[in-house]
XYZ file of C-alpha atoms in Angstrom:
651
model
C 0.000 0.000 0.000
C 0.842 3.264 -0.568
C 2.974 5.140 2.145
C 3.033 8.585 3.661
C 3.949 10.816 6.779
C 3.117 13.576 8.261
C 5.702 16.380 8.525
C 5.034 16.825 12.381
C 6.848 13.855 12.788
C 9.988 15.119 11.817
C 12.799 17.693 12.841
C 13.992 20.402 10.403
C 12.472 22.734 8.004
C 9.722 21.565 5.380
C 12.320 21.594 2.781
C 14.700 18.819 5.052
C 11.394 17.073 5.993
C 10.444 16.415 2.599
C 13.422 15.555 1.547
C 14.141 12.970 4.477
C 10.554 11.445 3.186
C 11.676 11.010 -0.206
C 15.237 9.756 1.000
C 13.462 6.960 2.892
C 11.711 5.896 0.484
C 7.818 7.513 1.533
C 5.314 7.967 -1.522
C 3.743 11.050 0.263
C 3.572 13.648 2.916
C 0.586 15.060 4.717
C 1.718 18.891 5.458
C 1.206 20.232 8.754
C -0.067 23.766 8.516
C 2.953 25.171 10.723
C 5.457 23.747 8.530
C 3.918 25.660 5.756
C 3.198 29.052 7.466
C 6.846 29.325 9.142
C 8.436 28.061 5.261
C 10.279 30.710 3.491
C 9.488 29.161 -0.116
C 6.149 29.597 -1.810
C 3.373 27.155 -1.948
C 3.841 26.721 -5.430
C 7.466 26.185 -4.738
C 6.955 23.397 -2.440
C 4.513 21.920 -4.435
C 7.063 21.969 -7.569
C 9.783 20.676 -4.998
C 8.142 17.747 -3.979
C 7.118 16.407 -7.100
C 10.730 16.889 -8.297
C 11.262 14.444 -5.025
C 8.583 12.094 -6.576
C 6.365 12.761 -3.545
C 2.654 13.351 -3.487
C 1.025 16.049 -0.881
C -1.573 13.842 0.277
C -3.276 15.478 3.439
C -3.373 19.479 4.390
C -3.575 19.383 8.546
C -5.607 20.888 10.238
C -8.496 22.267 10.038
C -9.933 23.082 13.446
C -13.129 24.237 15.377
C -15.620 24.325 13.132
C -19.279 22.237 13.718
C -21.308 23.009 16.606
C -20.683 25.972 17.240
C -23.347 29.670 16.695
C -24.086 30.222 13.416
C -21.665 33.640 13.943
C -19.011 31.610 14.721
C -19.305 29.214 11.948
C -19.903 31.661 9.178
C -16.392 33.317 10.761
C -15.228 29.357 10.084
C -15.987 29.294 6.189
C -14.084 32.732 6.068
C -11.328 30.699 7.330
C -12.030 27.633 5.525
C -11.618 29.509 1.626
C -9.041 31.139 2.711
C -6.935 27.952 3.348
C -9.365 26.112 0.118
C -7.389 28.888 -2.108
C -3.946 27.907 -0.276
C -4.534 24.151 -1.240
C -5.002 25.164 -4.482
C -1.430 26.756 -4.835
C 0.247 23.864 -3.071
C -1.647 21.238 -5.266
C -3.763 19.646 -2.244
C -7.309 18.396 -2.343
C -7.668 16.642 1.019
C -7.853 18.592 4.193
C -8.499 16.815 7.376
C -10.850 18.817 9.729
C -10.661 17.871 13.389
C -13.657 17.779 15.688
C -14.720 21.100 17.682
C -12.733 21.234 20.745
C -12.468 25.002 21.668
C -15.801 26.940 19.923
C -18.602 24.003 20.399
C -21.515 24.838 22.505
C -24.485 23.172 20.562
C -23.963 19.406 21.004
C -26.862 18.410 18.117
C -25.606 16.080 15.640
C -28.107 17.341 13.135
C -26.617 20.962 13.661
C -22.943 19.388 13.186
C -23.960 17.395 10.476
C -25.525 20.054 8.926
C -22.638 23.052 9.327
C -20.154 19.595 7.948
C -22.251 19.390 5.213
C -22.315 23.237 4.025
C -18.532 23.300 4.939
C -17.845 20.579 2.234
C -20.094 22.856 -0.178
C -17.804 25.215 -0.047
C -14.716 22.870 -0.275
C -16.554 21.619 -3.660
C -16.226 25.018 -4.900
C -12.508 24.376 -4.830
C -11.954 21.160 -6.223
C -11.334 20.101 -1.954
C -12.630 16.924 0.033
C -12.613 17.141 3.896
C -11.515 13.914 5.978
C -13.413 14.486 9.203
C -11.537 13.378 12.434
C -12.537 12.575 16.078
C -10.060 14.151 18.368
C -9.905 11.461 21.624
C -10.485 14.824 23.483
C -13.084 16.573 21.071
C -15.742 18.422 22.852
C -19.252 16.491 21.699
C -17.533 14.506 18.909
C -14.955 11.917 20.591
C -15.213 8.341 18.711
C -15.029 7.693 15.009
C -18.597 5.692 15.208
C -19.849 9.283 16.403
C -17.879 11.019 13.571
C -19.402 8.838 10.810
C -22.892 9.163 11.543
C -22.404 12.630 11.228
C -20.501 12.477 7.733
C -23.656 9.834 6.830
C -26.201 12.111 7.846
C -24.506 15.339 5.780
C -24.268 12.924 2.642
C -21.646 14.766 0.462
C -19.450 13.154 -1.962
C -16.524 15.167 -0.987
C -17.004 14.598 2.684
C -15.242 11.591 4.606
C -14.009 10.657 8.176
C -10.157 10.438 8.203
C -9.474 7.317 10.936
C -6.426 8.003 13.577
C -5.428 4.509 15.328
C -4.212 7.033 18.797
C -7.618 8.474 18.785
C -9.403 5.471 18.563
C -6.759 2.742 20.600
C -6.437 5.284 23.302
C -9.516 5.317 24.265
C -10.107 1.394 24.340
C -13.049 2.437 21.749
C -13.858 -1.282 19.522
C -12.410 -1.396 16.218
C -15.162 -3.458 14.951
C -16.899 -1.057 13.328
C -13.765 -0.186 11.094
C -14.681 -2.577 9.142
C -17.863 -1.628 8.581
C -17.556 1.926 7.004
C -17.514 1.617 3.307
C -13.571 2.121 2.327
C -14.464 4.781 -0.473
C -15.846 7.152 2.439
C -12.374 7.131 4.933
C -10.574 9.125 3.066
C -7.358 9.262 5.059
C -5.751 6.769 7.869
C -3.118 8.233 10.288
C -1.088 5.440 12.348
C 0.272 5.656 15.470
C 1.249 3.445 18.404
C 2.189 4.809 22.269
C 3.292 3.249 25.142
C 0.464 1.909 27.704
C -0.038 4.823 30.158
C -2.354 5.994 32.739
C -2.128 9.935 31.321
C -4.640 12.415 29.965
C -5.226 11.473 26.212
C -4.003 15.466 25.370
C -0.359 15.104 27.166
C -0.205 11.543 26.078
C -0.887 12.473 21.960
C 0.893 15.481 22.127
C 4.260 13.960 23.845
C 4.319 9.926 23.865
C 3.094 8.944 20.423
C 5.751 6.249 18.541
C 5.674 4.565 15.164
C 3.813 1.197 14.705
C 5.678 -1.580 16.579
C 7.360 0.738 19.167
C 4.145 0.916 21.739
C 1.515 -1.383 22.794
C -1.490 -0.864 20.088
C -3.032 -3.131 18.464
C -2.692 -2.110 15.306
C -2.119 -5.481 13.290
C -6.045 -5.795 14.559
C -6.764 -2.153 13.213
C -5.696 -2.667 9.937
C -7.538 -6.101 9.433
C -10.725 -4.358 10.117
C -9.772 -1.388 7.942
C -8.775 -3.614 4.989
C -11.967 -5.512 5.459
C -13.627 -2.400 4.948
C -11.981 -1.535 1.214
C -9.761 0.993 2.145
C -7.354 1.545 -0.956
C -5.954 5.221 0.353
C -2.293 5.433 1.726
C -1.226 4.566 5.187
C 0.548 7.863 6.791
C 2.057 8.042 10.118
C 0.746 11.314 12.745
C 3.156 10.515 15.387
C 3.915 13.700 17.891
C 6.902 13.353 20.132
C 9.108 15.530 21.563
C 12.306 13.518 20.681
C 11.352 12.515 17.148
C 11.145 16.464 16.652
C 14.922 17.076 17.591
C 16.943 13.621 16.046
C 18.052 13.458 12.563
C 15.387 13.769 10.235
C 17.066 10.839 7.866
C 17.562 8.572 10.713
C 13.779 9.493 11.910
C 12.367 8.971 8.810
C 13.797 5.571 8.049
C 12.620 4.590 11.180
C 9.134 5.413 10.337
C 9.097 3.940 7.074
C 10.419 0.635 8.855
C 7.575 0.705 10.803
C 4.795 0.770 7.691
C 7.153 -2.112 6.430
C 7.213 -3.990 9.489
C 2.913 -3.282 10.125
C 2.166 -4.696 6.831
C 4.328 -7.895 6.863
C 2.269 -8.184 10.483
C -1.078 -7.533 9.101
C -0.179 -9.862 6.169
C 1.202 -12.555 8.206
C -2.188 -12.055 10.927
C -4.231 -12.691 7.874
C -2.724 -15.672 7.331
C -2.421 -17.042 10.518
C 1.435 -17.386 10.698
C 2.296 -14.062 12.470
C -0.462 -13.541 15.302
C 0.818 -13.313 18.788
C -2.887 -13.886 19.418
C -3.498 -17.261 18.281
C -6.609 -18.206 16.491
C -7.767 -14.396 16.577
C -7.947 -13.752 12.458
C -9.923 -17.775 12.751
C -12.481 -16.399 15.237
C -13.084 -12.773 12.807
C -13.429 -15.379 10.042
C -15.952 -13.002 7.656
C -14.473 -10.244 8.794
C -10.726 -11.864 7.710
C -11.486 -13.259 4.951
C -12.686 -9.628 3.221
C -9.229 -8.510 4.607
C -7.552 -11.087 2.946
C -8.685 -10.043 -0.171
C -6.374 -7.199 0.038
C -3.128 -9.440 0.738
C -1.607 -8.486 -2.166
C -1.219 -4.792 -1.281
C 0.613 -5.134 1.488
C 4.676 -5.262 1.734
C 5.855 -7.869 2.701
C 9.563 -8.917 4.301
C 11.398 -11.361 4.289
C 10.291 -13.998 6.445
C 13.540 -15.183 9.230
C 12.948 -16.982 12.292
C 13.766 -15.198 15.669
C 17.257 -16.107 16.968
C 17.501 -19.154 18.941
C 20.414 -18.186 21.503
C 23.204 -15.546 21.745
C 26.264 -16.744 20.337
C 28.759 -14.307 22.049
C 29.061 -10.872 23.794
C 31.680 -8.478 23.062
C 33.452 -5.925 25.582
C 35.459 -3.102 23.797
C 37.748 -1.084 25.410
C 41.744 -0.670 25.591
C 42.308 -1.270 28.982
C 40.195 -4.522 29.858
C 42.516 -6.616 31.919
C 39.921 -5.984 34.579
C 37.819 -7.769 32.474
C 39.991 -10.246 31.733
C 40.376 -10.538 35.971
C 36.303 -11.381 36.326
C 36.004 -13.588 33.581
C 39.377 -15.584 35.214
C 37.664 -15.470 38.614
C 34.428 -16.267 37.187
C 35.882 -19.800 36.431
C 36.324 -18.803 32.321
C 38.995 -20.096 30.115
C 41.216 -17.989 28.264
C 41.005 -19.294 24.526
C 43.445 -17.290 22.833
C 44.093 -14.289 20.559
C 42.289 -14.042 16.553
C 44.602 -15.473 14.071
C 44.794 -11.587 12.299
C 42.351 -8.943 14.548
C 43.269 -7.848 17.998
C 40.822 -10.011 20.209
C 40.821 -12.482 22.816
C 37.999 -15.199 23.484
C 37.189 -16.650 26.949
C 34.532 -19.683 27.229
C 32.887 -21.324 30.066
C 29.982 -23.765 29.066
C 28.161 -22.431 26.458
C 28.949 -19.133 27.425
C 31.960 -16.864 25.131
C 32.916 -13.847 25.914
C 35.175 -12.079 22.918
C 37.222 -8.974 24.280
C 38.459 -7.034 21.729
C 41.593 -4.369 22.384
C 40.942 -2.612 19.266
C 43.494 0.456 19.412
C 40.989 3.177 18.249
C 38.204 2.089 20.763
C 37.446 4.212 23.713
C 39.513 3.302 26.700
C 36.752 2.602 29.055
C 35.607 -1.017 27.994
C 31.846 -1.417 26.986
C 29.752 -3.778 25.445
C 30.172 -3.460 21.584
C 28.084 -6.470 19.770
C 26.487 -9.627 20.312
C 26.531 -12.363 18.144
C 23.397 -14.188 17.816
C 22.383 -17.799 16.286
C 19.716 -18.316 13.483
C 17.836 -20.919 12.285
C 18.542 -18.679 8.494
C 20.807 -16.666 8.791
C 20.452 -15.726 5.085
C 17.308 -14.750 5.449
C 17.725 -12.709 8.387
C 20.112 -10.938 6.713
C 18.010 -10.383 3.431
C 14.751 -9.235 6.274
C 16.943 -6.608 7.749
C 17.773 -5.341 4.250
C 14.572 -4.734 3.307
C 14.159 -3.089 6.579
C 17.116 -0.374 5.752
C 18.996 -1.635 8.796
C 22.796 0.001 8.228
C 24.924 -3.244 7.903
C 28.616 -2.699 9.719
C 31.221 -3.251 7.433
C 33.781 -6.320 8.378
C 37.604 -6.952 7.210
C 37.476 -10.328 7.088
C 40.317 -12.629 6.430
C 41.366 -15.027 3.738
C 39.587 -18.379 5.367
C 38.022 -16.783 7.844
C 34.137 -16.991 8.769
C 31.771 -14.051 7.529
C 28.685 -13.126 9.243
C 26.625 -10.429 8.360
C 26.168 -7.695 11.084
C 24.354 -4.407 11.423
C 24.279 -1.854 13.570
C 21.726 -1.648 16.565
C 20.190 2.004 16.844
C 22.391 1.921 20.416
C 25.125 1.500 18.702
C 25.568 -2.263 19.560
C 26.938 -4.300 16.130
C 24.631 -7.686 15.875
C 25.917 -10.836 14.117
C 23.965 -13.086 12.558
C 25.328 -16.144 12.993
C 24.084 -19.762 11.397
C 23.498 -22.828 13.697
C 26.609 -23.990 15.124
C 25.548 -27.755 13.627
C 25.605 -25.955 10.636
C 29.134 -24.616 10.586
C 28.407 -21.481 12.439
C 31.223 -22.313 15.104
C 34.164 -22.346 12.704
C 35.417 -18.633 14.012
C 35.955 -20.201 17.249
C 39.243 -22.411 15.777
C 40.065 -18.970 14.714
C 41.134 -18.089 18.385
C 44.383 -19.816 18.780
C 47.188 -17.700 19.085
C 49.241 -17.218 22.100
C 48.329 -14.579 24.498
C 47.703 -13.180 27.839
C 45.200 -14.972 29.664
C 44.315 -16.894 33.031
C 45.940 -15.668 36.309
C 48.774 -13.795 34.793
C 50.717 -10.776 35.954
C 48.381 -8.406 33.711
C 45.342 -9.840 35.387
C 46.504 -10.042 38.857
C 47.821 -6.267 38.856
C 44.116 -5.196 37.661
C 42.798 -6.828 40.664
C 43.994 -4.220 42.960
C 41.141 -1.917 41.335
C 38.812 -4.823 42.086
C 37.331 -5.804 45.546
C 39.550 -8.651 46.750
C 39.177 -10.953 49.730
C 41.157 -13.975 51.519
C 45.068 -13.833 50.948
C 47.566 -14.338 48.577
C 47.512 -17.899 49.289
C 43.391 -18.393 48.874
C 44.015 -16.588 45.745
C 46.774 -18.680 44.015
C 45.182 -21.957 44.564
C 41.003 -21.872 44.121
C 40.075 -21.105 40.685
C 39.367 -24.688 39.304
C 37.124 -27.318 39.790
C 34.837 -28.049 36.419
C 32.539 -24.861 35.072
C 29.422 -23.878 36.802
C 27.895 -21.967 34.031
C 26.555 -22.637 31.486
C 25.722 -20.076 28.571
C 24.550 -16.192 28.274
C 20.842 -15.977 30.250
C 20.402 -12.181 29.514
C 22.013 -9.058 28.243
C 21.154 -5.701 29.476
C 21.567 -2.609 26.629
C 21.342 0.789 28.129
C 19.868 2.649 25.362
C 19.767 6.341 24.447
C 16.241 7.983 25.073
C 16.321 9.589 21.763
C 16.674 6.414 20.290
C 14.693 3.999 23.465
C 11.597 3.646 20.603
C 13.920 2.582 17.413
C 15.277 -0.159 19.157
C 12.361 -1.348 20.685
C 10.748 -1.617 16.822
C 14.386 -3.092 15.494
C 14.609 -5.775 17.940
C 11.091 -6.700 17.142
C 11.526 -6.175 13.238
C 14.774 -7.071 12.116
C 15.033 -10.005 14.627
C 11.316 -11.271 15.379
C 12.172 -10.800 19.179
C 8.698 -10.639 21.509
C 8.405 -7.368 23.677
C 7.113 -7.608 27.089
C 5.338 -4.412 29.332
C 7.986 -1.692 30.671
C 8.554 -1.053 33.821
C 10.715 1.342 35.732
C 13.155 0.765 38.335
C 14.473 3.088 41.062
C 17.687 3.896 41.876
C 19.842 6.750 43.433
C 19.830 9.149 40.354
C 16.174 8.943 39.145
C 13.978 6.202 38.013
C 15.586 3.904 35.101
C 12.754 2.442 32.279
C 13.169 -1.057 31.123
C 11.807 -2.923 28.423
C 12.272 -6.561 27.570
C 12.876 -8.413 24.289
C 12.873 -11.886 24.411
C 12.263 -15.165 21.726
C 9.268 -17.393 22.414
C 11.610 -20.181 24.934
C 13.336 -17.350 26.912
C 16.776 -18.503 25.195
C 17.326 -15.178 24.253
C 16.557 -11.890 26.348
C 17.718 -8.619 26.516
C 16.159 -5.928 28.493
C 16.590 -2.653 27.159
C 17.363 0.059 29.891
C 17.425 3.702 29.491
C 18.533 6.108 32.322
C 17.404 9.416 33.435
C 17.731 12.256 31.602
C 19.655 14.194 33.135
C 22.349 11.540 34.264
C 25.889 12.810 33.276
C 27.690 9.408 33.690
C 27.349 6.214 30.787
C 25.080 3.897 31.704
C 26.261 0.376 32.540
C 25.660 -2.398 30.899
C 26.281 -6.156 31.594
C 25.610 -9.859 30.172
C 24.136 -12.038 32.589
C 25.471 -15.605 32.865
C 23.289 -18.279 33.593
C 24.737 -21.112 35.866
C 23.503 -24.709 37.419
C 24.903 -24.256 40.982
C 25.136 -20.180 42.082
C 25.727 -20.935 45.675
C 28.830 -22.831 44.768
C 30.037 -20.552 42.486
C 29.743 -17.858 44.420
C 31.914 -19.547 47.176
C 34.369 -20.495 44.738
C 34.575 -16.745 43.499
C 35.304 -15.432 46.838
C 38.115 -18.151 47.600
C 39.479 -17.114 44.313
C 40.009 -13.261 45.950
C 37.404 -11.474 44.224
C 34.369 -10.088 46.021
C 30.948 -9.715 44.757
C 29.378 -6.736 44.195
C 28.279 -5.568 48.095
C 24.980 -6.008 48.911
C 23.643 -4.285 52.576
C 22.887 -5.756 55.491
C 18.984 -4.506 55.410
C 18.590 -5.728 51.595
C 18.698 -9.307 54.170
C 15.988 -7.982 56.624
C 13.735 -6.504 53.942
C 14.399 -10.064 51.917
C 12.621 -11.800 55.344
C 10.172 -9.831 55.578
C 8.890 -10.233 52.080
C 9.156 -13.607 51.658
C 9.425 -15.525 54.994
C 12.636 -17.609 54.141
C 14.660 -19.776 56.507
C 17.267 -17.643 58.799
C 19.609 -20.212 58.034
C 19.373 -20.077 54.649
C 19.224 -15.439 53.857
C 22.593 -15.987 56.631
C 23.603 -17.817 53.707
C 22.944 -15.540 50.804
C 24.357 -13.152 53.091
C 27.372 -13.936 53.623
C 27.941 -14.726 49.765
C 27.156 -11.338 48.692
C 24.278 -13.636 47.112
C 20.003 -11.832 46.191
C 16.861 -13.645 45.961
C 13.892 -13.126 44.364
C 10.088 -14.998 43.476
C 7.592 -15.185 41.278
C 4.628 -17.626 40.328
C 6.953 -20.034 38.541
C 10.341 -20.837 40.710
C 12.972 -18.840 42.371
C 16.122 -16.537 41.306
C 19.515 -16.643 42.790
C 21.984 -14.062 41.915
C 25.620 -11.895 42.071
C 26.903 -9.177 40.824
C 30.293 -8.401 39.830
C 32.212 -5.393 40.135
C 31.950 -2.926 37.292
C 34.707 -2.029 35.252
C 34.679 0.749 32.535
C 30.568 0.158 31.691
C 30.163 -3.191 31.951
C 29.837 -5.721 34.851
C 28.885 -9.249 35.036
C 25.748 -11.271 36.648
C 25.639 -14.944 37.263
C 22.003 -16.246 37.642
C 20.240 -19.401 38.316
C 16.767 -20.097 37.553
C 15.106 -22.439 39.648
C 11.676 -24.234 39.025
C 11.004 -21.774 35.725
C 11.378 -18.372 36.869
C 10.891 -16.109 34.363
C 11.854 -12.955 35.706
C 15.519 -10.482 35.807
C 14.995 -10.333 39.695
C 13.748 -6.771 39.144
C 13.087 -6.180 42.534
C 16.826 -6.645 43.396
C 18.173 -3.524 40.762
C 17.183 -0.768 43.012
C 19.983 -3.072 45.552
C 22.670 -3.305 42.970
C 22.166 0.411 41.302
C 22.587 1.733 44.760
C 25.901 -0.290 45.776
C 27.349 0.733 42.550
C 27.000 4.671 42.725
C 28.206 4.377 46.184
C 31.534 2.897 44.815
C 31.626 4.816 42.059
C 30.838 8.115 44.304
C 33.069 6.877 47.053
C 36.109 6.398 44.597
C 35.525 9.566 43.546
């Protein structure tokens, strides 16, 4: 289907904006009246530009304040109205969208609105213009599109419509049923947008917390069923107001959005046909209602289909002083593989768990996390699916035998891998780690443990890092994500790599609260919750990969003979942790003494450490008992506070 956006969406002047549509690849623009006023070029200028960008000008927005009101009032309305009719007609427009009275109504008669719509679009005939009639979620007597179309029914004229919003309907938990209902010649314009779930005011929440499809909680897969079903055949444009889409790049911005019309219609297509719905069975029990939709199939774009990612492959720490890291992973019970055959880079393994470090000169000296590396059942078509998704692949020397992945760039900045199944060959870079190197307890690593928290003595330390491995592969890894950028990655996690998304929730800790949202496969193999800090924190937030482990208790004792001390966790974490849950004194003076947390839900327990951070990364070691499915959220607020005391205390 055709594509379009509206230029609120984006940052810059209407020149940039138009261009950044027609960069991305968008068919259209609606043009926000602002844009135009504020523009230094003509209309007819801008209406000779963007057809020299191949773009159509699809929507004039908006029109405001105009039915139910005195007839004073309104006659002052259809002043206004010619006034902008003649203005559409030197821009080349002949849809305007008029909104529903919000500030002038006082007469709340539908056959007066009907009847003031109805001589409005007379005079919009006049000048070759239609009118899309909208329901604000916050309009004064008009409120819900079912209320909006009986009022464009009862005026019965050609040239006036209803123009359907998904935030003004979804927001206000109205029934999309009747979408599909409303002949598709008569909507004359659909404007898309998803938001978070909140408990706000639907005026703060439209004007500041709308996203693109696939980066809130809408149901808009469900939406656009209904609307197909209906015979819709206009374009599908994006309305989405938010303060930080308004002030990022206005290429980057726009890619995103058209991402998201690519990644809706693959959905819708793929909810049609019963592969794609989260919901299962839901398209089977709207059989008529689908199968009118499905009619329509071939309209949609769709993407190339690739399985989510069965289990990450690696994690990668960046940084040119990370014999810190090197430290944990020794004292974490890791062994050192060696050094890449031609690229400065180390790999350490434990179980099923790799950790590559990478000492590349020109990376920042603090280490971070800087990809992961994740296994496919295609990796192929993974690959060809974030293509067509305009994901910016990250360029790779790779040597003369060695393995090639393809890899793009996370909007945090994080480079994924797609790697094939390791049965099928997708472990051969691992023989490519064999040269000689630091690793283990060697001088380098025991030096960097004075910056570490050590315990027991020189003796303890030389002699207890063996026994076989505890752990057993990479549970979780947590991305701290720019706020600019929280909503991309949300929508290219879900997109490019078919993760699930779960609720957000925020977190408290001792510089403001800290928002996390979860991406995950289907069997939990693969999760990574997405964290992004307050805004006004100075400091980078910290990251860390989570390791899972069969026995934490043990390993935890085995750490601490090895000299290195958990993270610190204080003594009341242990009295609040009886209180809440009841547990045997014997067993928190356990936990306690390891430096060890807890945590429950309705499926099993959680045990867990933290390490030390170092640069802006740290480690976790987790065990999940009985089918927990949790990240011990309850536990963050413990292990955010410990660390800004060290960090504060060390000054």
């Amino acid at each position: 289907m055709r594509t379009s956006i509206a230029t609120v969406c984006l940052s810059g002047t209407l020149r940039q904006k138009l261009r950044a549509a027609a960069a991305a690849g968008f068919d259209g623009v609606e043009i926000f009246e602002q844009d135009l006023v504020v523009a230094p070029e003509s209309p007819e200028r801008i209406r000779d530009y963007a057809a020299e960008l191949g773009l159509t000008l699809d929507l004039y927005q908006p029109f405001r304040d105009v039915e139910g009101t005195t007839e004073e009032e309104f006659r002052d309305s259809l002043r206004r109205a010619e006034a902008k009719f003649a203005l559409m007609g030197r821009v080349g427009m002949d849809l305007m969208l008029v909104c529903s009275n919000v500030g002038t109504a006082t007469v709340g008669e539908d056959a007066v609105m009907a009847e003031q719509l109805g001589r409005l679009a007379d005079v919009a005939a006049g000048y070759g213009v239609r009118l899309a009639y909208e329901a604000l979620a916050w309009g004064r007597y008009v409120n819900d599109f079912e209320h909006s179309w009986r009022l464009v029914e009862a005026a019965d004229r050609p040239n006036l419509g209803i123009c359907l919003d998904t935030f003004h309907i979804l927001s206000r938990g109205w029934p999309t049923d009747a979408v599909a209902r409303i002949p598709g010649e008569k909507v004359f314009f659909v404007q898309l947008a998803d938001a978070p779930l909140m408990s706000l005011d639907v005026l703060s929440w439209s004007r500041h917390f709308r996203v693109f499809p696939g980066e809130g909680g809408f149901d808009l897969e469900g939406f656009m069923v209904r609307l197909l079903a209906g015979g819709y055949a206009g374009p599908l444009s994006l309305e989405v107001f938010n303060d930080s889409f308004r002030q990022t790049n206005v290429y980057r911005t726009a890619v995103d959005a058209l991402r998201s019309l690519r990644w809706l219609q693959d959905r819708t297509a793929r909810e049609l046909e019963g592969t794609g719905a989260e919901d299962a069975g839901r398209a089977a029990a709207e059989d008529a209602v689908a199968r009118r939709a499905a009619a329509r199939l071939g309209e949609l774009t769709r993407l190339p289909e690739a399985e989510p990612p069965n289990s990450i492959t690696w994690a990668e720490v960046r940084g040119q002083r990370t014999e810190q890291v090197e430290a944990l992973l020794d004292h974490l019970g890791f062994s050192y593989r060696g050094r890449h055959a031609s690229k400065p880079v180390q790999l350490w393994e434990q179980g099923g768990a790799r950790v590559v470090i990478n000492e590349e000169p020109r990376a920042a000296d603090a280490p971070s996390i800087a990809s992961l590396g994740f296994e496919l059942p295609d990796a192929a078509a993974a690959a060809a699916r974030a293509d067509a998704l305009r994901v910016p692949a990250v360029p790779r020397l790779t040597g003369r035998g060695e393995q090639e992945f393809a890899a793009y760039l996370a909007p945090d900045g994080t480079e994924v891998f797609l790697c094939p199944p390791e049965a099928d060959g997708g472990a051969r870079w691992i023989e490519e780690f064999s040269a000689p190197g630091r690793g283990g307890r060697t001088a380098a690593g025991a030096a960097a443990l004075g910056g570490l928290d050590a315990v027991g003595d020189a003796e303890e330390r030389a002699g207890s890092g063996g026994g076989p491995g505890l752990i057993t592969g990479i549970d979780h890894v947590n991305l701290a994500q720019p706020r600019h950028h929280y909503p991309e990655s949300v929508l290219f996690f879900r997109a490019a790599l078919g993760l699930r998304v779960q609720p957000s929730q925020d977190v408290p800790g001792p510089t403001g609260l800290v928002s996390s949202q979860v991406v995950h496969n289907s069997s939990g193999t693969v999760r990574l919750p997405l964290n992004v800090a307050p805004d006004l924190r100075v400091e980078p937030e910290v990251e860390h990969v989570a390791f899972a482990c069969d026995d934490v208790v043990s390993l935890a004792r085995r750490v601490r003979a090895s000299g290195l001390r958990p993270l610190s966790v204080p003594g009341n974490y242990y009295d609040d942790l009886r209180a809440r849950f009841g547990l045997d004194e014997g067993f928190v003076a356990r936990l306690a003494a390891l430096d060890l947390l807890y945590d429950r839900d309705e499926h099993g327990e959680f045990l867990h450490f933290y390490t030390q951070t170092v640069g802006s990364v740290f480690f976790e070691v987790v065990q999940r008992l009985e089918g927990y499915a949790g990240y011990g959220a309850p536990n963050a607020p413990v292990r955010m506070a410990s660390q800004y005391t060290r960090r504060t205390e060390l000054g």
